[in-house]
PDB file of C-alpha atoms in Angstrom:
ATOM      1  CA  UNK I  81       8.317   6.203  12.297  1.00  0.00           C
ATOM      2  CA  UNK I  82       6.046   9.152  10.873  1.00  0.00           C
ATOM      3  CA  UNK I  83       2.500   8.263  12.121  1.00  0.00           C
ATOM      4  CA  UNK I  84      -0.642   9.224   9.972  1.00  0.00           C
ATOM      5  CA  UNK I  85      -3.720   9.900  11.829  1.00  0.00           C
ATOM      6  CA  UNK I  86      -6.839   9.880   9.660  1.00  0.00           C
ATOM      7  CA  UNK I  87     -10.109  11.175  10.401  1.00  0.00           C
ATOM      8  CA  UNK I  88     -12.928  10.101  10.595  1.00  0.00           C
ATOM      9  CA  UNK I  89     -12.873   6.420  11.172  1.00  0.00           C
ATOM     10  CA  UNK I  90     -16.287   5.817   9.854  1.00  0.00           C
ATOM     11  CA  UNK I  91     -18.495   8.632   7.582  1.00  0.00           C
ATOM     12  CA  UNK I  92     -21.688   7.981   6.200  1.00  0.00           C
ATOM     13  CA  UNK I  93     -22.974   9.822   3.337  1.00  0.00           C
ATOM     14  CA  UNK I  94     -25.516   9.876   0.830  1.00  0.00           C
ATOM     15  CA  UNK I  95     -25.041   9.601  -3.504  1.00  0.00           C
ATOM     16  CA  UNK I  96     -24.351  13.615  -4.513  1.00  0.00           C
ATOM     17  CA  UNK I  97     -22.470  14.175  -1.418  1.00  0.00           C
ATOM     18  CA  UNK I  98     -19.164  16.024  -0.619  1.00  0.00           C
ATOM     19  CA  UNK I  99     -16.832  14.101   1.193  1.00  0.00           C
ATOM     20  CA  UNK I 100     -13.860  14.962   3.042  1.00  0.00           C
ATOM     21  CA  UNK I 101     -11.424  12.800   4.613  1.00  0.00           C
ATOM     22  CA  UNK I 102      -8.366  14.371   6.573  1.00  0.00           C
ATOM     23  CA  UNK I 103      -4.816  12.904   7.329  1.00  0.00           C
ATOM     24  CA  UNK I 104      -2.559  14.194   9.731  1.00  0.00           C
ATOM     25  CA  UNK I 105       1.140  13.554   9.815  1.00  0.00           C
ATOM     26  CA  UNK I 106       3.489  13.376  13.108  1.00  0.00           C
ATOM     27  CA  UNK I 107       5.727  15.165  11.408  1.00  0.00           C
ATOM     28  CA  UNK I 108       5.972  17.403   7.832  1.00  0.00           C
ATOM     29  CA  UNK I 109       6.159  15.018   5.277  1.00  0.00           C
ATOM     30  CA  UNK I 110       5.906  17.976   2.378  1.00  0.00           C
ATOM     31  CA  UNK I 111       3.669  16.483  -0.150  1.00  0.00           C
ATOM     32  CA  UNK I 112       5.012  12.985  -0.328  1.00  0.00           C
ATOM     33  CA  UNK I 113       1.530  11.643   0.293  1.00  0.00           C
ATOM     34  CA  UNK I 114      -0.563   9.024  -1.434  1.00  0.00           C
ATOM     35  CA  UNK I 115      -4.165   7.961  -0.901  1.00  0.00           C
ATOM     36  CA  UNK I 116      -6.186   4.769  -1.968  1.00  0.00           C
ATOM     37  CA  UNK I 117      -9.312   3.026  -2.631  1.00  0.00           C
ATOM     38  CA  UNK I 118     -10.062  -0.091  -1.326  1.00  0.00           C
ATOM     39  CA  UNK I 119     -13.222  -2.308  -1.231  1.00  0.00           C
ATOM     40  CA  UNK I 120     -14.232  -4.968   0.315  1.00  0.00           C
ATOM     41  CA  UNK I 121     -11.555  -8.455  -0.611  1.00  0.00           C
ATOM     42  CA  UNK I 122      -9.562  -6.992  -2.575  1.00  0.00           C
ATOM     43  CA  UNK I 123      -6.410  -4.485  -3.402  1.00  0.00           C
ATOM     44  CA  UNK I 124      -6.079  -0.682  -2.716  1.00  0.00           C
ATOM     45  CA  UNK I 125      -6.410   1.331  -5.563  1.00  0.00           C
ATOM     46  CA  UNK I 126      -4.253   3.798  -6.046  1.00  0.00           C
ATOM     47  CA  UNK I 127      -5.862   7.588  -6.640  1.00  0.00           C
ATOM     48  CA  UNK I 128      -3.657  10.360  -5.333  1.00  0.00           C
ATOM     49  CA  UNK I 129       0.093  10.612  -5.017  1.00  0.00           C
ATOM     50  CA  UNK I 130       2.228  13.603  -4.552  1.00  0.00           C
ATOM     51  CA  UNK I 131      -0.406  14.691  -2.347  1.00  0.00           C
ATOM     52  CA  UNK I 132      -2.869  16.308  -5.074  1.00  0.00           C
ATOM     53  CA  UNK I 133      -1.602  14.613  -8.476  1.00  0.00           C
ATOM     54  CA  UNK I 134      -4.481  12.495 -10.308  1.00  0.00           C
ATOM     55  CA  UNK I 135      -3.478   9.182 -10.981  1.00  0.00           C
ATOM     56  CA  UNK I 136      -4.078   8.535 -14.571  1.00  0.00           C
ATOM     57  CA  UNK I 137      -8.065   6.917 -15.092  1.00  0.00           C
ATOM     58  CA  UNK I 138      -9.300   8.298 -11.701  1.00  0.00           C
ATOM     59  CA  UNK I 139     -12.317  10.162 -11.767  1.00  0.00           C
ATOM     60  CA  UNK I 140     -11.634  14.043 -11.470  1.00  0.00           C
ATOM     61  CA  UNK I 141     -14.433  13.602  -9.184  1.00  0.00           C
ATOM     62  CA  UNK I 142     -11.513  12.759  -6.500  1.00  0.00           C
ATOM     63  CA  UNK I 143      -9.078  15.487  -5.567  1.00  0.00           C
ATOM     64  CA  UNK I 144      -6.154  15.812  -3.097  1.00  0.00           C
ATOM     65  CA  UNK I 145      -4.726  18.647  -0.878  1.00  0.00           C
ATOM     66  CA  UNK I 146      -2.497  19.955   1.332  1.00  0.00           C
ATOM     67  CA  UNK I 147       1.367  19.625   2.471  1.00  0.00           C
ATOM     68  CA  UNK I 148       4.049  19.537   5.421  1.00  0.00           C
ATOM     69  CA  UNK I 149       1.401  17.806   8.155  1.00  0.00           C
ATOM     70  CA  UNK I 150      -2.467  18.320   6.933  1.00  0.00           C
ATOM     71  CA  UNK I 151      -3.979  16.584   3.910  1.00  0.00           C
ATOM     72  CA  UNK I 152      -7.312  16.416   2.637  1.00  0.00           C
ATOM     73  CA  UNK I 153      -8.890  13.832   0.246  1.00  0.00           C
ATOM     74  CA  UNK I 154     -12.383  14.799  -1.403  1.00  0.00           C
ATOM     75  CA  UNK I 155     -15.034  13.846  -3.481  1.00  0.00           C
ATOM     76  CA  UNK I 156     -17.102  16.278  -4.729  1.00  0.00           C
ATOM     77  CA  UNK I 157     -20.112  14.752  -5.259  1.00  0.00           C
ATOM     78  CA  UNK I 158     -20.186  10.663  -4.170  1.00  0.00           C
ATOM     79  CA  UNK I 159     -21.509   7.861  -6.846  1.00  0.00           C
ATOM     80  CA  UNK I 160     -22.194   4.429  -5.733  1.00  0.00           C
ATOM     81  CA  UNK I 161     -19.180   2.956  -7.117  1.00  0.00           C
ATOM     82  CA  UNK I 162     -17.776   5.570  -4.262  1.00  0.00           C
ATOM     83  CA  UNK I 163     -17.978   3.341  -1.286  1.00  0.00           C
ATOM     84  CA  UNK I 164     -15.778   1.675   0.341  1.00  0.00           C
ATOM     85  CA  UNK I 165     -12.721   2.344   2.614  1.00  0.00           C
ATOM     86  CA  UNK I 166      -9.674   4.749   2.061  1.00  0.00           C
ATOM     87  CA  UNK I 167      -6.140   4.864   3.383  1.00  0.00           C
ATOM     88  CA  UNK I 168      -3.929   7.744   3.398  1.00  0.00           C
ATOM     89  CA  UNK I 169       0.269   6.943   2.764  1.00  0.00           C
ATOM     90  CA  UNK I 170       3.151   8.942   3.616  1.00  0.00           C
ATOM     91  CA  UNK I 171       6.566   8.210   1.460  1.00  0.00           C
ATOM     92  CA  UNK I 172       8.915  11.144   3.025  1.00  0.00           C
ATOM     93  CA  UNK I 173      10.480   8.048   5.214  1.00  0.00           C
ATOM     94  CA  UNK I 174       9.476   4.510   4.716  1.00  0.00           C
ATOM     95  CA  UNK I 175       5.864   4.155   4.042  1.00  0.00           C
ATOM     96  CA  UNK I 176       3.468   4.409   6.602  1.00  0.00           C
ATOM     97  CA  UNK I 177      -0.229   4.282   6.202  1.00  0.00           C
ATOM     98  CA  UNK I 178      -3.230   5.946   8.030  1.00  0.00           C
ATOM     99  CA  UNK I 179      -5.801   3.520  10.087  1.00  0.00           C
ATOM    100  CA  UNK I 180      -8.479   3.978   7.117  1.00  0.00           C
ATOM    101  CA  UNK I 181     -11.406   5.693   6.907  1.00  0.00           C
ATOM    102  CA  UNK I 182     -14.798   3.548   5.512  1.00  0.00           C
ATOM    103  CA  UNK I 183     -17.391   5.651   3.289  1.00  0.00           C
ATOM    104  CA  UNK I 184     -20.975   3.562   4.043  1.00  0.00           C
ATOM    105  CA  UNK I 185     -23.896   4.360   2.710  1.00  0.00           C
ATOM    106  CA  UNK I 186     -26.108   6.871   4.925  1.00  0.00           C
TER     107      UNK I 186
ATOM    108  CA  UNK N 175      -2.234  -5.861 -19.410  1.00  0.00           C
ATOM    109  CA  UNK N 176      -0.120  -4.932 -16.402  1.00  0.00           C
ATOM    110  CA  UNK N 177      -0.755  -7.949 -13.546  1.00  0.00           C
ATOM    111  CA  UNK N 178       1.278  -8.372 -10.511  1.00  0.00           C
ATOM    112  CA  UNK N 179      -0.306 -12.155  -8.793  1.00  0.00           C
ATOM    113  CA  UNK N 180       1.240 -13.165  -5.412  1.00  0.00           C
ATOM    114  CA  UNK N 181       1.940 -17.123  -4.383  1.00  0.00           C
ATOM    115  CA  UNK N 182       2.915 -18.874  -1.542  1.00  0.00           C
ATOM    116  CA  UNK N 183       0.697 -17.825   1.504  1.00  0.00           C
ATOM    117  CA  UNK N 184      -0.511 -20.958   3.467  1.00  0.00           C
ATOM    118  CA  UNK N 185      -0.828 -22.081   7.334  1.00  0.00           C
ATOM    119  CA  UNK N 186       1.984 -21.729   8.703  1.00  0.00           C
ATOM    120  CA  UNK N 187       2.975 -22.847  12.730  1.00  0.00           C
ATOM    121  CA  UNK N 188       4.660 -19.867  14.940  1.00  0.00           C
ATOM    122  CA  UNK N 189       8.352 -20.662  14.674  1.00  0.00           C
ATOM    123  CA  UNK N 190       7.773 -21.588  10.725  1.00  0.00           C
ATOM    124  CA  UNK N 191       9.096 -20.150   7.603  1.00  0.00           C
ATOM    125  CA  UNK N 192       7.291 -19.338   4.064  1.00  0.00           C
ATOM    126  CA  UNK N 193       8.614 -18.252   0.661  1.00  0.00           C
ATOM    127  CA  UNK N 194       5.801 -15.775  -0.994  1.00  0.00           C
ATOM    128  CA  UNK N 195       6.402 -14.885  -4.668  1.00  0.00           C
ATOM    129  CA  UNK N 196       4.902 -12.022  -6.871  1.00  0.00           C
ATOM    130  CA  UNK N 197       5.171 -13.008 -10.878  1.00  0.00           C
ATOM    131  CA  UNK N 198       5.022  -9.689 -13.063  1.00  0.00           C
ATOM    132  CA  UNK N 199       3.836  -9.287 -16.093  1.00  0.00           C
ATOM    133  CA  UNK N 200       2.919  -6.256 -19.237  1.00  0.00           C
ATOM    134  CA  UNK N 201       5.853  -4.000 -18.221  1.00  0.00           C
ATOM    135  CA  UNK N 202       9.427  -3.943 -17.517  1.00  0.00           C
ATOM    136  CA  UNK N 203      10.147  -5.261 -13.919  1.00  0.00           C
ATOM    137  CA  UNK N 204      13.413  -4.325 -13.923  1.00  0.00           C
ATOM    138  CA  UNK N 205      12.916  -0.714 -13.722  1.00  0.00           C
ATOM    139  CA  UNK N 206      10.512  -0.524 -10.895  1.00  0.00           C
ATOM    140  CA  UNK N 207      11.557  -0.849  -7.101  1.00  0.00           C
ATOM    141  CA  UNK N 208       9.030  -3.387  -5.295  1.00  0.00           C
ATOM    142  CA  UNK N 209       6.560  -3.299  -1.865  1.00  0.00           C
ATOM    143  CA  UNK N 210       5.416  -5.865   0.251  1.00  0.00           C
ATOM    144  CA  UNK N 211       2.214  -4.382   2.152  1.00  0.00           C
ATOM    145  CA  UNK N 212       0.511  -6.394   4.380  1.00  0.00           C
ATOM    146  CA  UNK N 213      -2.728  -6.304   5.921  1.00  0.00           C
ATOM    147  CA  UNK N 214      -4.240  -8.487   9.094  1.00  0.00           C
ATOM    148  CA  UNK N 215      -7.347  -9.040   9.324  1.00  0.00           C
ATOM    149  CA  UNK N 216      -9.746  -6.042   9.830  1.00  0.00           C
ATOM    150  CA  UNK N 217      -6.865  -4.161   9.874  1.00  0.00           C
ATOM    151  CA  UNK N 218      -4.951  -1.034   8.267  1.00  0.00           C
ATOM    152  CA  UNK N 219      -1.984  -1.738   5.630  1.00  0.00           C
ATOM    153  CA  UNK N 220       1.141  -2.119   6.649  1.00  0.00           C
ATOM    154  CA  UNK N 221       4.000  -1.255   4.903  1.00  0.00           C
ATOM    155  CA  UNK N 222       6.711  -4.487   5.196  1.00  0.00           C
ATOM    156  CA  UNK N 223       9.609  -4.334   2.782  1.00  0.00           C
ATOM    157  CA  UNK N 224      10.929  -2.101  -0.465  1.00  0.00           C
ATOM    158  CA  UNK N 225      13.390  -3.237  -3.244  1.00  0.00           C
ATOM    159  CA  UNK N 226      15.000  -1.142  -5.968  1.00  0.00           C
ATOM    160  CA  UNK N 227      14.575  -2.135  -9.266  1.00  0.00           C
ATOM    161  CA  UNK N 228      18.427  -3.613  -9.324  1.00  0.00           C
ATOM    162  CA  UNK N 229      17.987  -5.398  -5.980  1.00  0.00           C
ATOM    163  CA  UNK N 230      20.941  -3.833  -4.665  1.00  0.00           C
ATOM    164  CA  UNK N 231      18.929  -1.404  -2.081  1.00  0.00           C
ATOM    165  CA  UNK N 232      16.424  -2.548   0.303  1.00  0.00           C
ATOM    166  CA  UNK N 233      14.258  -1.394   3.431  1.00  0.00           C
ATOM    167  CA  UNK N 234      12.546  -3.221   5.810  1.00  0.00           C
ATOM    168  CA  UNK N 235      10.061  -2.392   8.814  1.00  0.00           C
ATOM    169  CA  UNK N 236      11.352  -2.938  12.565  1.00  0.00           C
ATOM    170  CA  UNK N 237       8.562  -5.623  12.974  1.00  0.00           C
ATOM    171  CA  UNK N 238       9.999  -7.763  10.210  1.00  0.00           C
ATOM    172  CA  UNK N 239      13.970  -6.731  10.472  1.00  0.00           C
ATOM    173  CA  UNK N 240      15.768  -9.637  10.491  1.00  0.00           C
ATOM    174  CA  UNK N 241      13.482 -12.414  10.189  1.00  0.00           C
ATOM    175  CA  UNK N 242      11.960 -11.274   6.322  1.00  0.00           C
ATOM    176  CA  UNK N 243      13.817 -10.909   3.260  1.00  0.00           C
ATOM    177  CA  UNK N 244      12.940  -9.683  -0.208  1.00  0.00           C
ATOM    178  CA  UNK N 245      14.411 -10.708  -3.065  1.00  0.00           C
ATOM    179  CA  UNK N 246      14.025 -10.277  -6.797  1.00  0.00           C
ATOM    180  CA  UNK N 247      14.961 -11.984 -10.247  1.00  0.00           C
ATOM    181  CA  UNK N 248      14.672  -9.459 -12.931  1.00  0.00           C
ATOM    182  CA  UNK N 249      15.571 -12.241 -15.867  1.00  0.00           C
ATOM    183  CA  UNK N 250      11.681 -14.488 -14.283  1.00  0.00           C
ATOM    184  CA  UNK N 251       9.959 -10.823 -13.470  1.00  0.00           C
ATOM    185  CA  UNK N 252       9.412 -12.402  -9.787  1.00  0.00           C
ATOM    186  CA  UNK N 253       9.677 -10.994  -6.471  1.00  0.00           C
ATOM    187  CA  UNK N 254      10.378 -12.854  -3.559  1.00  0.00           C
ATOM    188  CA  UNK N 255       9.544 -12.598   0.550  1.00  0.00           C
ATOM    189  CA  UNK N 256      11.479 -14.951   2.753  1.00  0.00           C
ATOM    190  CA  UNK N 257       9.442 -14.874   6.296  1.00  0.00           C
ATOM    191  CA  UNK N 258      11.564 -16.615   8.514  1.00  0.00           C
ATOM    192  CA  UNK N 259      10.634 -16.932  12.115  1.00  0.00           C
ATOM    193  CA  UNK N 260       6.977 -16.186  11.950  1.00  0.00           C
ATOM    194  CA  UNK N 261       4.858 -14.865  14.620  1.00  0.00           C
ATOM    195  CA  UNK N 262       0.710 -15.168  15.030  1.00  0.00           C
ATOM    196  CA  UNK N 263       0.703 -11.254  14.629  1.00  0.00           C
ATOM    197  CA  UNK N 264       2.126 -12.116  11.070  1.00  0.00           C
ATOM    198  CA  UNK N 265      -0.951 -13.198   9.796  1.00  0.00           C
ATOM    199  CA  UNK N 266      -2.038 -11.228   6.984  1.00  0.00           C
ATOM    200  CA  UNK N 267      -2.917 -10.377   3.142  1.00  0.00           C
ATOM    201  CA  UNK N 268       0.408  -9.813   1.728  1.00  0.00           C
ATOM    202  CA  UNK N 269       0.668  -7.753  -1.453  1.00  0.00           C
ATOM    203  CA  UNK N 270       3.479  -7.176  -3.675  1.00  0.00           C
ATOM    204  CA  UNK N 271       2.627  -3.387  -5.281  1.00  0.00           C
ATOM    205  CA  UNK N 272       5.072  -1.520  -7.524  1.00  0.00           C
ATOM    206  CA  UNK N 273       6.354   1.515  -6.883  1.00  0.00           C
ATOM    207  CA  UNK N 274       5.604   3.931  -9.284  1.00  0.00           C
ATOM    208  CA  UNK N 275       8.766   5.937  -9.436  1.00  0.00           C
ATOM    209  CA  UNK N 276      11.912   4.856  -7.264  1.00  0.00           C
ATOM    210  CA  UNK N 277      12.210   3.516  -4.084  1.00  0.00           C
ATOM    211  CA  UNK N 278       9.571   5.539  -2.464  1.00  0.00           C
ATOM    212  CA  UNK N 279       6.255   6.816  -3.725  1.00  0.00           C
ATOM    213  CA  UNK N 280       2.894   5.607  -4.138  1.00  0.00           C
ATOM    214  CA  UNK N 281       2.186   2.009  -5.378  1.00  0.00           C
ATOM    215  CA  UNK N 282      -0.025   2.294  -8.867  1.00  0.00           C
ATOM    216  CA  UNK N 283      -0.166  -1.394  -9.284  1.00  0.00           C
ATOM    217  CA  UNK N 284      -1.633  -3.999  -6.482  1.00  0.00           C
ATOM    218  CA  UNK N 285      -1.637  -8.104  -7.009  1.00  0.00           C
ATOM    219  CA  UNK N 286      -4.538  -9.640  -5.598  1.00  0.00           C
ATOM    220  CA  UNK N 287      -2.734 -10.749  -2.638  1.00  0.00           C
ATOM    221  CA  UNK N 288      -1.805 -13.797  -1.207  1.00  0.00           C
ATOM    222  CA  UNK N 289      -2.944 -15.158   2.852  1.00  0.00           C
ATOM    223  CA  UNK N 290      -0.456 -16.210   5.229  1.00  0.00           C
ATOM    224  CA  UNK N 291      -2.025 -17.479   8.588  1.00  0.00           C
ATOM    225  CA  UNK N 292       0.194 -18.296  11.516  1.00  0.00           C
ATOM    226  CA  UNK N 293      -1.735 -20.322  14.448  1.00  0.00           C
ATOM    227  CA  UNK N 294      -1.073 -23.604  16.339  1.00  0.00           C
TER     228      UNK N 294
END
C-alpha cells in the first residue's frame, strides 16, 4: 500500500492566517491526490482533487500543490468556518488516506 | 438535492455479521463507482471497498478481503456492505461516498454515516 504521511498533526493558528499542511507519499503518486474537510461528527468534505483542481463551491481561499511524492494544501488567509481537521488521499492505487492534520484555534 | 444516507450500523458481537446500506438520491447512481470509508473512533479514514458503477469491478482492502462484500442495485439506487466475520477493530463510522469520476478519484459526495460497534 502507498502510505501518506501528513504533517503536522496538530497546527494552531489565528483568523487571517496562512496555513500550510504537507502530505508526503511512499511512493510518486503523480497528482492523483485529494484533500478534505472534516469537522467535528460529521463527513469529509471534499476540496481538492487532482492534486490542485478546486472542487466546484470551495472557497478559492483553499489551494492545492504539488505532484509525484510532495503535496501542499493552503489557506491563504484562515476564517472561522476554517477549523477543523483535514485529510490528505492518494487514488494512484487504492485509496489511502493521510493520519489528518487538526487546524485549532491559537 | 444530491443525498447519499447510510443504514444498518448497530452492536454487533465479534464473530457477527451486518448488512449496511447507502440509499442515493438527485443523480444517476448508475454511472458513478461507489466507496465505503470507514473511520474508528479518533481515528484517520480508512479506505474499505470500491464498486464500479455496473457492479461488475470491485476492490477491497487486505483488512476486509474476504470477510466484506459490496454490492449494488442500480434499479433501488442502493449500495450494499456485507461484513461478515467481524472483528472489535471493525468498529467504526462507515460512509458510503461516490466517486467522482471512475473507479478511483476523490469522493465529492459523503452520507452522514452510519456506526457499527463490535464488543462483547
Amino acid at each position: 500500500d502507498i502510505q501518506m504521511t501528513q504533517s503536522p498533526s496538530t497546527l494552531s493558528a489565528s483568523i487571517g492566517d496562512r496555513v500550510t499542511i504537507t502530505c508526503r507519499a511512499s511512493q510518486s503518486v503523480s497528482d492523483w491526490v485529494a484533500w478534505y474537510q472534516q469537522k467535528p461528527g460529521t463527513a469529509p468534505k471534499l476540496l481538492i482533487y487532482k492534486a490542485s483542481t478546486l472542487q466546484r463551491g470551495v472557497s478559492s481561499r483553499f489551494s492545492g500543490s504539488g505532484s509525484g511524492t510532495d503535496f501542499t494544501l493552503t489557506i491563504s488567509s484562515l476564517q472561522s468556518d476554517d477549523f477543523g481537521t483535514y485529510h490528505c488521499q492518494q487514488y494512484r492505487r487504492n485509496p489511502t488516506f493521510g493520519q489528518g492534520t487538526k487546524v485549532e484555534v491559537k | 438535492q444530491v443525498h447519499l444516507v447510510e443504514s444498518g450500523g448497530g452492536v454487533v458481537l465479534p464473530g457477527g455479521s451486518l448488512r449496511l446500506s447507502c440509499a442515493a438520491s438527485g443523480f444517476i447512481f448508475k454511472t458513478y463507482g461507489m466507496y465505503w470509508v470507514r473511520q474508528a473512533p479518533g481515528k484517520g479514514l480508512e479506505w474499505v471497498t470500491v464498486i464500479r458503477f455496473d457492479g461488475n469491478n470491485k476492490d477491497y482492502a487486505d483488512s476486509v478481503k474476504g470477510r466484506f462484500t459490496v454490492s449494488r442495485d442500480n434499479s433501488n439506487n442502493t449500495l450494499f456492505l456485507q461484513m461478515n466475520s467481524l472483528r472489535v477493530e471493525d468498529t467504526a463510522v462507515y460512509y458510503c461516498a461516490r466517486v467522482r469520476s471512475g473507479t478511483s478519484d476523490g469522493a465529492d459526495i459523503w452520507g452522514p454515516g452510519t456506526m457499527v460497534i463490535v464488543s462483547s
